[in-house]
Coordinates of C-alpha atoms in Angstrom, one line a residue:
M285 CA 142.0 69.2 13.2
R286 CA 144.5 66.9 14.8
R287 CA 147.9 68.2 15.6
R288 CA 150.9 66.0 15.0
R289 CA 152.9 65.6 18.1
L290 CA 156.4 67.1 18.1
P291 CA 159.4 64.9 18.6
D292 CA 160.7 65.3 22.2
R293 CA 163.1 68.3 22.1
R294 CA 165.6 66.4 24.2
T295 CA 166.2 64.3 21.0
L296 CA 167.4 67.3 19.1
P297 CA 171.0 67.0 17.9
G298 CA 173.5 67.9 20.6
I299 CA 175.7 69.8 18.2
I300 CA 174.6 72.9 16.1
K301 CA 177.1 73.9 13.4
I302 CA 177.4 77.6 12.8
G303 CA 180.0 78.7 10.4
I304 CA 183.2 76.9 11.3
C305 CA 182.1 76.4 14.9
E306 CA 180.2 73.6 16.6
Y307 CA 178.0 74.7 19.5
T308 CA 176.8 72.2 22.1
L309 CA 173.0 72.5 22.8
I310 CA 172.4 72.4 26.5
H311 CA 168.9 71.9 27.9
W312 CA 169.3 74.3 30.8
D313 CA 167.9 73.7 34.2
P314 CA 165.3 76.4 35.1
V315 CA 166.9 77.1 38.5
E316 CA 170.3 77.8 36.9
A317 CA 168.6 79.9 34.1
E318 CA 166.7 81.9 36.7
A319 CA 169.9 82.5 38.6
A320 CA 171.5 83.8 35.4
G321 CA 168.4 85.9 34.7
C322 CA 167.7 84.6 31.2
R323 CA 165.7 82.1 29.2
G324 CA 168.6 81.3 26.8
E325 CA 172.3 82.0 26.3
C326 CA 174.8 81.7 23.5
N327 CA 178.4 81.6 24.7
I328 CA 180.7 82.3 21.8
F329 CA 183.8 81.5 23.9
T330 CA 182.8 78.0 25.1
F331 CA 180.6 77.3 22.0
E332 CA 177.5 76.5 24.1
I333 CA 173.8 77.3 23.5
R334 CA 171.7 77.0 26.6
I335 CA 167.9 77.0 26.5
R336 CA 165.9 76.7 29.7
T337 CA 163.7 73.6 29.7
D338 CA 160.5 74.8 31.5
M339 CA 158.9 76.5 28.5
P340 CA 156.3 75.3 25.9
D341 CA 157.9 74.1 22.7
S342 CA 157.0 77.2 20.8
H343 CA 158.9 79.4 23.3
F344 CA 161.8 77.0 23.4
A345 CA 162.0 77.1 19.6
E346 CA 161.9 80.9 19.5
I347 CA 164.6 81.2 22.1
L348 CA 166.7 78.5 20.3
E349 CA 166.4 80.4 17.0
H350 CA 167.4 83.7 18.9
E351 CA 170.5 82.1 20.4
I352 CA 171.4 80.5 17.0
N353 CA 171.2 84.1 15.6
H354 CA 173.7 85.2 18.2
A355 CA 176.1 82.5 17.0
C356 CA 175.5 83.6 13.4
W357 CA 176.2 87.2 14.4
A358 CA 179.5 86.1 15.9
A359 CA 180.3 83.9 12.8
A360 CA 179.6 86.8 10.5
K361 CA 182.1 88.9 12.6
L362 CA 179.5 91.8 13.0
K363 CA 180.2 94.8 15.1
G364 CA 177.7 96.3 17.5
R365 CA 177.1 99.3 15.3
A366 CA 176.7 97.6 11.9
S367 CA 174.1 99.1 9.6
E368 CA 170.9 97.2 8.9
E369 CA 172.0 96.4 5.3
T370 CA 175.4 95.2 6.5
V371 CA 173.7 92.9 9.1
V372 CA 171.3 91.5 6.5
N373 CA 174.1 91.0 3.9
R374 CA 176.4 89.3 6.4
L375 CA 173.9 87.2 8.4
T376 CA 171.9 85.8 5.5
P377 CA 174.6 83.4 4.1
V378 CA 175.5 82.3 7.6
Q379 CA 171.9 81.7 8.6
I380 CA 171.3 79.7 5.4
A381 CA 174.3 77.6 6.1
A382 CA 173.1 77.0 9.6
R383 CA 169.8 75.8 8.3
R384 CA 171.6 73.6 5.8
D385 CA 174.0 72.1 8.3
N386 CA 171.3 71.5 11.0
P387 CA 168.2 70.2 9.3
E388 CA 166.9 68.3 12.3
V389 CA 167.1 71.4 14.6
Y390 CA 165.4 73.7 12.1
A391 CA 162.7 71.1 11.2
W392 CA 161.9 70.9 14.9
I393 CA 161.9 74.7 15.3
D394 CA 159.6 75.1 12.2
R395 CA 157.1 72.5 13.7
A396 CA 157.3 74.0 17.2
V397 CA 156.5 77.6 16.1
A398 CA 153.6 76.3 14.0
Q399 CA 152.0 74.9 17.1
K400 CA 149.4 77.1 18.9
E401 CA 150.2 76.8 22.6

């Protein structure tokens, strides 16, 4: 079975809309990411999502989705001790809107996680 090649992730849109905010997607230098001690980061004050570049596409996609979820959490104004049902009820419409507003990003994520790397 022949796998379709993913579009280069550097061609992903540079802006990801979450709620009323627009986050800049930054392809994070691995040395800087290592110094920060993480693979990805969502800064809700500067509206930046950083994902380190030295990972396979499937890992990059998972971390991108994870950081988008942090932005959704902030957009839903959730508190750290929210109950599971509250989290699900509040995050679901924000996540659906994020998918609707960023079809290229989510199409890329869907294809990346389908890859077996």
